[in-house]
Short mmCIF file of C-alpha atoms and ligand atoms in Angstrom, two decimals:
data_model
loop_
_atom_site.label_atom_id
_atom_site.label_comp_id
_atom_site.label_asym_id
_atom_site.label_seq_id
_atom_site.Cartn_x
_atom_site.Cartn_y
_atom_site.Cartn_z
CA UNK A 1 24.88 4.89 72.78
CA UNK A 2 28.20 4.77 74.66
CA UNK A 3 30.64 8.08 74.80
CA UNK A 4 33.39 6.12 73.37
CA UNK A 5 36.03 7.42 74.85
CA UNK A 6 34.49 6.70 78.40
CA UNK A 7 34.83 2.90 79.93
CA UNK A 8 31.39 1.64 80.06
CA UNK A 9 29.45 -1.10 82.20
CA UNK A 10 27.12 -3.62 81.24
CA UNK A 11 26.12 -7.27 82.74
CA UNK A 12 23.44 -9.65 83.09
CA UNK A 13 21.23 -9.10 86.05
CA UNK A 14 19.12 -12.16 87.22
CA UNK A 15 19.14 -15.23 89.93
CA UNK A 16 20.57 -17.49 89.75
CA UNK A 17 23.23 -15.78 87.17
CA UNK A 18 26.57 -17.50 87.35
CA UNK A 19 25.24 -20.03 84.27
CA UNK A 20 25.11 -17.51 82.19
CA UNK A 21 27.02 -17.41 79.27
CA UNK A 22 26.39 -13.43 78.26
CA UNK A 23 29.64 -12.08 79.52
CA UNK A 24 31.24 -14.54 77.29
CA UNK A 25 30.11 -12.93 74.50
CA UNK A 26 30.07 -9.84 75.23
CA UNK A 27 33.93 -9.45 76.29
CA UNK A 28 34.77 -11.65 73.17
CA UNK A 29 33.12 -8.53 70.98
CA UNK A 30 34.32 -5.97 73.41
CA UNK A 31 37.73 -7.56 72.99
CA UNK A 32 37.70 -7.64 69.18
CA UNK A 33 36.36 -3.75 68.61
CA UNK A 34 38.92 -2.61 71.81
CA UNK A 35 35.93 -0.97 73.11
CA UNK A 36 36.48 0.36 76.62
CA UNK A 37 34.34 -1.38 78.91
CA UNK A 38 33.56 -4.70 80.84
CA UNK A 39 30.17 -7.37 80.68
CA UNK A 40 29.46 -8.93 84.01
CA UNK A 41 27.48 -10.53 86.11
CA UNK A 42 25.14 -9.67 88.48
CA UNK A 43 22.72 -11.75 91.08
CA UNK A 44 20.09 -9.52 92.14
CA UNK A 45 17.05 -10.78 94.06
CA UNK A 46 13.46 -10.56 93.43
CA UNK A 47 12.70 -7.94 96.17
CA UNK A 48 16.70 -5.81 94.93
CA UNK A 49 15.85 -5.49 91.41
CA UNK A 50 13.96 -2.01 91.26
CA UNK A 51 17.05 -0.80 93.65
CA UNK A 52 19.11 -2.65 91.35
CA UNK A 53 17.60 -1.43 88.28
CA UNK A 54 17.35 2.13 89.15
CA UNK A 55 21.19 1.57 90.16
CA UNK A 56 22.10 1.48 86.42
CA UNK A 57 21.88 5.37 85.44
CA UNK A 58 23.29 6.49 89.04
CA UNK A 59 26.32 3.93 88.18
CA UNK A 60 26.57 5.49 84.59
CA UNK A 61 26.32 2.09 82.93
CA UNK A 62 25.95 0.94 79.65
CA UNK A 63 22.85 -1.17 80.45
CA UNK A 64 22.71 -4.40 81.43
CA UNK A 65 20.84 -7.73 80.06
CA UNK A 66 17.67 -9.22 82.03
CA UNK A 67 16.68 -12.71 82.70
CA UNK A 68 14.73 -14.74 84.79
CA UNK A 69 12.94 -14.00 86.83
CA UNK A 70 12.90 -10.60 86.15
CA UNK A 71 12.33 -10.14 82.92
CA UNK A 72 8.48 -9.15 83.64
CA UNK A 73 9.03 -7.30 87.17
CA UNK A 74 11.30 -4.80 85.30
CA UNK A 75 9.39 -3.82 83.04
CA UNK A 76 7.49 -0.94 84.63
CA UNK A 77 10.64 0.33 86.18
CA UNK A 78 11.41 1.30 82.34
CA UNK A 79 10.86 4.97 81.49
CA UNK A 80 10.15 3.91 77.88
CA UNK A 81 9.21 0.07 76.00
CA UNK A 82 9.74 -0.77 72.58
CA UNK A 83 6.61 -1.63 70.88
CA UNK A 84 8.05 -5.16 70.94
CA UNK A 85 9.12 -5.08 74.34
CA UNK A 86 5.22 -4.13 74.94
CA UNK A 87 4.36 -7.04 72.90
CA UNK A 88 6.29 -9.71 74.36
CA UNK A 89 5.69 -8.64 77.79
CA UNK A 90 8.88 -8.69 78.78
CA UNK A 91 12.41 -7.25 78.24
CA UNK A 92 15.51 -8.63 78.12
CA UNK A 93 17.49 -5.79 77.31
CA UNK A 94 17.70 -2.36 79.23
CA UNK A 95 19.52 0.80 77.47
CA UNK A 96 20.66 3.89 79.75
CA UNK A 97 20.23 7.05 77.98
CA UNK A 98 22.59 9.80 77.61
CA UNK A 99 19.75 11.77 80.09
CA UNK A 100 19.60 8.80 82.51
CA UNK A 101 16.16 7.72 80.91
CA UNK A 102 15.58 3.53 80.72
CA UNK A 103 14.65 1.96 77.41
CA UNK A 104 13.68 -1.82 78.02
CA UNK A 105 14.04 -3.65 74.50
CA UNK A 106 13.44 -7.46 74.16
CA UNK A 107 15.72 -8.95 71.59
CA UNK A 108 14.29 -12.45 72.13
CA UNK A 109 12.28 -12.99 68.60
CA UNK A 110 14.81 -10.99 66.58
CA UNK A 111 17.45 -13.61 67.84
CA UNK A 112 15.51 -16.72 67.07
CA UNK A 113 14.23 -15.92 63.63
CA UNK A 114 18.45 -14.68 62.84
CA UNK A 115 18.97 -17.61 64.26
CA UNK A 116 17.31 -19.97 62.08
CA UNK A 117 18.33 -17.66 59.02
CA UNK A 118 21.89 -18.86 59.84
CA UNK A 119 21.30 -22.45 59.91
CA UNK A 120 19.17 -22.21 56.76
CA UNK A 121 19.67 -19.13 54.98
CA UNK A 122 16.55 -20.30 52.29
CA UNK A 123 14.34 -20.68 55.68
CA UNK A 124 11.16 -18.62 54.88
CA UNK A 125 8.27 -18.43 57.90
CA UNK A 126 5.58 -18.87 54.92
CA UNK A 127 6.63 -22.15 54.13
CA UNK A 128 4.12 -24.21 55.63
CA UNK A 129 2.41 -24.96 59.13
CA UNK A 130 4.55 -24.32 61.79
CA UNK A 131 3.72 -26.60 65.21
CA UNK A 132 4.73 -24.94 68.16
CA UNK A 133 5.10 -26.95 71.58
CA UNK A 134 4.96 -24.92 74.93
CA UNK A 135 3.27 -21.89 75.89
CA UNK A 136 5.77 -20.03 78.64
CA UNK A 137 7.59 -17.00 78.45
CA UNK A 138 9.79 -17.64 75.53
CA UNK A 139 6.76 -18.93 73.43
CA UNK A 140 5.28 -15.59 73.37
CA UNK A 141 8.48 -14.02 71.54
CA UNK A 142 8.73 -16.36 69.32
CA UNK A 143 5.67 -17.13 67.88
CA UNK A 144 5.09 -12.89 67.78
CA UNK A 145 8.29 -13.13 65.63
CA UNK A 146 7.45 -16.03 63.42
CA UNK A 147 3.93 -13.70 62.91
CA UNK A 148 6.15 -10.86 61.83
CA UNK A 149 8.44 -12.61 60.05
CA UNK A 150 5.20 -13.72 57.73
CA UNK A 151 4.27 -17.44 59.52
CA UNK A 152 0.69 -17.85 57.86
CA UNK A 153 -0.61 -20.68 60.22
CA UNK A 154 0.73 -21.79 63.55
CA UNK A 155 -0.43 -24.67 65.36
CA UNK A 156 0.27 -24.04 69.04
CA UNK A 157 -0.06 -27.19 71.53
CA UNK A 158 1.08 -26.57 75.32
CA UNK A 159 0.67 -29.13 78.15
CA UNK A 160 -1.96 -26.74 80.31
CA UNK A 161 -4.36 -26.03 77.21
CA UNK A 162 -5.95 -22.36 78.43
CA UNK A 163 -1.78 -20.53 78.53
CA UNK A 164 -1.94 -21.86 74.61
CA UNK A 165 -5.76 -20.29 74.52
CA UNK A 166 -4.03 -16.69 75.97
CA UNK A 167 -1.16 -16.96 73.53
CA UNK A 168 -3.83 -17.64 70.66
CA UNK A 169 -4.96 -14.37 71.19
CA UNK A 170 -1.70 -12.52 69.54
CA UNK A 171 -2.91 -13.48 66.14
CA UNK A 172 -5.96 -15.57 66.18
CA UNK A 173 -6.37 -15.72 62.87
CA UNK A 174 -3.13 -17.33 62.89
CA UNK A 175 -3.17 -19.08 66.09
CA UNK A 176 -4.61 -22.21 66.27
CA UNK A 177 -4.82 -24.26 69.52
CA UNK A 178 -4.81 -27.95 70.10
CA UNK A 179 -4.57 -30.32 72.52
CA UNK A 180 -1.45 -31.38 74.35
CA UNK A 181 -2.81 -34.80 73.12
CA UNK A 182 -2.64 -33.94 69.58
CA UNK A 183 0.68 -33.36 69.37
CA UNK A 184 1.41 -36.20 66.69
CA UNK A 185 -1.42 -35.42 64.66
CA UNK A 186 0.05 -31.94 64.78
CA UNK A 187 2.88 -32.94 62.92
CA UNK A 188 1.73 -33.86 59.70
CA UNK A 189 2.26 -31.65 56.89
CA UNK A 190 4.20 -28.88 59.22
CA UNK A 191 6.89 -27.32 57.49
CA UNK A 192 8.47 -26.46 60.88
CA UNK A 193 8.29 -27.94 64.06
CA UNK A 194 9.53 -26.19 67.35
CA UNK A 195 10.01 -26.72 70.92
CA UNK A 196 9.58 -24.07 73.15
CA UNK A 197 8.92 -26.02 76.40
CA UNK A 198 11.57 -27.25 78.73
CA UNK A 199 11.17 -30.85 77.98
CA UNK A 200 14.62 -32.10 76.84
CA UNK A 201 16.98 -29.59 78.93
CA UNK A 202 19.76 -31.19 81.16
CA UNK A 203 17.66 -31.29 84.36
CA UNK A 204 14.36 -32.53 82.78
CA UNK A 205 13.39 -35.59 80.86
CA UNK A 206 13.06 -35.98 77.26
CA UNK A 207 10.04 -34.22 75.23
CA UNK A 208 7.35 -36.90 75.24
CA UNK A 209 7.03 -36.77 71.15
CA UNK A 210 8.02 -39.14 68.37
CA UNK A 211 8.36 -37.27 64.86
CA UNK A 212 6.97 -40.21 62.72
CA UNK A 213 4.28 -38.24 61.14
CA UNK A 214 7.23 -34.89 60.41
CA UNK A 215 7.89 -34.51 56.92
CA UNK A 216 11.38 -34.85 56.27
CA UNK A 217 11.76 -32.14 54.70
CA UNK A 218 10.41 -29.81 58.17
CA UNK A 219 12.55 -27.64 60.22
CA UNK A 220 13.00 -28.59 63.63
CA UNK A 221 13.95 -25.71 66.04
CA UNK A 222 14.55 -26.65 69.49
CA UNK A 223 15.13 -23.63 72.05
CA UNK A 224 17.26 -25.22 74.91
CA UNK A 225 21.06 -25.15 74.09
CA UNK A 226 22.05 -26.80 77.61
CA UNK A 227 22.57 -29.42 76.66
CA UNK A 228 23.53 -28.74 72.93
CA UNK A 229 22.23 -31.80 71.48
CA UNK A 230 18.66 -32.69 73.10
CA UNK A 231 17.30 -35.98 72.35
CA UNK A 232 14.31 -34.13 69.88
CA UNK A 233 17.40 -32.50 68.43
CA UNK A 234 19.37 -35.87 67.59
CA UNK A 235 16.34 -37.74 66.62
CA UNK A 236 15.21 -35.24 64.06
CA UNK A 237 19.10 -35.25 62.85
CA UNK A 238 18.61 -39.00 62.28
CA UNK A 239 15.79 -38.38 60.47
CA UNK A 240 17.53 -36.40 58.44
CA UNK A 241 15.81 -33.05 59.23
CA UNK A 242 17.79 -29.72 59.31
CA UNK A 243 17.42 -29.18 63.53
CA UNK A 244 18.54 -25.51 64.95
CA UNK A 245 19.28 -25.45 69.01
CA UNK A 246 19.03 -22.34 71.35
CA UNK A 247 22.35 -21.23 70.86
CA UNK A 248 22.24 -19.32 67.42
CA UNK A 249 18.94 -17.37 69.54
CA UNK A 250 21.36 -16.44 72.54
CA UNK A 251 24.25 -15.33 70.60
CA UNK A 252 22.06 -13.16 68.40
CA UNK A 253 19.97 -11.45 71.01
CA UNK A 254 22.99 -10.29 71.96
CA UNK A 255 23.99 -8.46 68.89
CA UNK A 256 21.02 -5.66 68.71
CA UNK A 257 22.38 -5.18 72.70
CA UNK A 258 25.82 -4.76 72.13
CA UNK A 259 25.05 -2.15 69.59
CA UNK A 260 22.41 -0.26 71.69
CA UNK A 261 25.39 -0.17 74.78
CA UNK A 262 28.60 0.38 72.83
CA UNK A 263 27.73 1.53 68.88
CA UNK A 264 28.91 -0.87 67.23
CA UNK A 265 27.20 -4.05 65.47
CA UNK A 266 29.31 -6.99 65.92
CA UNK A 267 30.09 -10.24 64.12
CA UNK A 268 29.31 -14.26 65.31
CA UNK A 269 32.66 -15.20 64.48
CA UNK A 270 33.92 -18.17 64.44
CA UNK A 271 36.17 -17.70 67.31
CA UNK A 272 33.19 -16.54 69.55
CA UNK A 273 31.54 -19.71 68.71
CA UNK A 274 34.04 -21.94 69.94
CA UNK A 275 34.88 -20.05 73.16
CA UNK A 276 31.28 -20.84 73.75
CA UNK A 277 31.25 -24.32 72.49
CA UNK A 278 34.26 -25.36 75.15
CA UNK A 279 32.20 -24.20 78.18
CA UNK A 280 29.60 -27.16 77.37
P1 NAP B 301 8.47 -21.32 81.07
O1 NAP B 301 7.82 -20.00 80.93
O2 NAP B 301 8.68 -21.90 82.43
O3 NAP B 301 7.61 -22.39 80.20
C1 NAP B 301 7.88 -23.76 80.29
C2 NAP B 301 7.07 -24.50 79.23
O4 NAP B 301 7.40 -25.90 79.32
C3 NAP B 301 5.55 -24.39 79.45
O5 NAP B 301 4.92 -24.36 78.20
C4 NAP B 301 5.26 -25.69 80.20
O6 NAP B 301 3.93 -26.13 80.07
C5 NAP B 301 6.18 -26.63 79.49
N1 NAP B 301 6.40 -27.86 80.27
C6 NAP B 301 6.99 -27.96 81.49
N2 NAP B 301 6.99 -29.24 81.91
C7 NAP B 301 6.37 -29.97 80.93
C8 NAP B 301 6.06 -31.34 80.76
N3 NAP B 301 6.38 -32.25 81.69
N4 NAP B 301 5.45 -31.73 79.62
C9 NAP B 301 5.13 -30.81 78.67
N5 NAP B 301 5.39 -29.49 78.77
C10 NAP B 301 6.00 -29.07 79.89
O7 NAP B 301 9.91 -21.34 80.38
P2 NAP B 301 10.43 -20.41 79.18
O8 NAP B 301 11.09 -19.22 79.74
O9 NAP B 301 9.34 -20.26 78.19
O10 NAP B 301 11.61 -21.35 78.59
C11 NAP B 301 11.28 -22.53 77.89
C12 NAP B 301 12.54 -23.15 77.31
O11 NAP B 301 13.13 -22.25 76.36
C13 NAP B 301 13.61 -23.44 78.35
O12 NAP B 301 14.19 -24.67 78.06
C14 NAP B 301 14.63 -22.33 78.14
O13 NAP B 301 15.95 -22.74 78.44
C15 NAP B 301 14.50 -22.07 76.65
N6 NAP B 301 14.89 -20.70 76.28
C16 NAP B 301 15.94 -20.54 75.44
C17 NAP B 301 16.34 -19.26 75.07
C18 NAP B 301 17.50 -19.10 74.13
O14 NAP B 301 18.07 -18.00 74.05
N7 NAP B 301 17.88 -20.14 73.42
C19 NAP B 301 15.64 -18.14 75.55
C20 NAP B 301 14.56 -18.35 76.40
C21 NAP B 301 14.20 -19.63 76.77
P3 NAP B 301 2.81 -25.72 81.16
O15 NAP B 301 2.31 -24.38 80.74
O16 NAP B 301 1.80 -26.80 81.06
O17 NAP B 301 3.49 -25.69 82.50
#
């Protein structure tokens, strides 16, 4: 934690950055709690970022956020991993000690399933089948959280079958792979249905799936947030299904960060949402 009376660094370190909407956030909460200290970002290539990295103590910085495609390569540059960060595989999040000492965190799973609490605060990961498209990097924190959180049977179905076979492996009890074929099938009697892959983000096309054999009454949780509204999204709205985008996971990663870098948990307020909002 921050010496509050000292003005503190932290950023987002990855490449390309600019996109990012962290500092955003963080200078809206570092704004409302008149905390001394600035959120920016940083472009760091692949071959700067243990120079980079290691930078952060010698700087006397907060900490700093970490995205792709570093969020792997940074990892053994930490001098401690939170068991989750160890169980993801990743880290988003790196802490500088009072000693100088790294702690890489990963605050990806804790932000989706707060994220879906907020859309539906009765949302319960016990419910019913979850299907889960997409086996990349963000797969593997969210599925580990839906485990934790108490999901009884996932159903995970990813384009190149064997990453979905790795993944299995978390939980295979609770894991169960099919094929990218079955994807329909896959759909019947879920009580939650989520998109992990890319299919449906501004650059790519749509997510080849029609949700015919959803229940109505599923969840559908799609991770991309550029654009706000994909077309899985607005089709399971018209459906009449409650649907969740990525943004509710990004703003509340950043919450268990904030607090590690300055010591104070902030709020999602309602003003932070809409500075967010008008950047889309
Ligand atoms: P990744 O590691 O590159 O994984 C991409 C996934 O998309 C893989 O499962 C890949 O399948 C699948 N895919 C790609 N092209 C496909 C196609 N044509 N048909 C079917 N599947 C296809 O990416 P990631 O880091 O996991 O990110 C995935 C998505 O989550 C991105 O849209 C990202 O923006 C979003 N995300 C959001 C947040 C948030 O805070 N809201 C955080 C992290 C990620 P293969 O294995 O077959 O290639």
């Amino acid at each position: 934690m921050a010496d509050r009376n000292q003005f503190k660094l932290a950023g987002v370190m990855g490449m390309p950055i600019f996109q990012s909407r962290s500092p955003i956030i963080h200078n809206h909460w570092i704004g409302v709690h008149g905390v001394k200290a600035a959120y920016g970002h940083f472009p760091v290539q692949i071959d700067r970022v243990e120079a980079a990295v290691r930078g952060l103590a010698a700087l006397g910085m907060a900490g700093c956020n970490i995205t792709l495609p570093h969020k792997v390569k940074a990892m053994p540059l930490m001098d401690h991993l939170t068991p989750m960060a160890q169980r993801v595989g990743a880290i988003n999040c790196i802490v500088v000690q009072a000693d100088g000492s790294l702690h890489g965190h990963n605050n990806d799973g804790y932000g989706y399933i707060q994220s879906l609490k907020d859309e539906k605060p009765d949302w319960h990961a016990d419910a019913g089948p979850i299907t889960i498209l997409g086996a990349g990097g963000a797969a593997r924190a969210v599925i580990i959280s839906l485990i934790d959180a108490g999901a009884r049977e996932i159903r995970l179905l990813n384009r190149t079958r064997e990453k979905a076979d790795q993944l299995a492996s978390i939980h295979p009890q609770v894991v169960q792979v099919l094929d990218w074929s079955q994807r329909h099938a896959a759909l019947a009697g879920a009580a939650m249905l989520v998109n992990t892959t890319n299919q449906g983000m501004y650059d790519q096309p749509p997510l080849e799936l029609h949700l015919d054999e959803l229940p109505r009454t599923a969840l559908v949780s799609d991770l991309i947030y550029v654009p706000l509204e994909t077309p899985l999204v607005k089709a399971a709205k018209a459906r009449g299904h409650v649907a969740v985008n990525g943004l509710g996971m990004l703003l509340n990663q950043a919450v268990p960060a904030f607090e590690a870098w300055f010591g104070i948990k902030p709020v999602i307020d309602a003003a932070l949402r809409q500075k967010i909002l008008a950047t889309f």
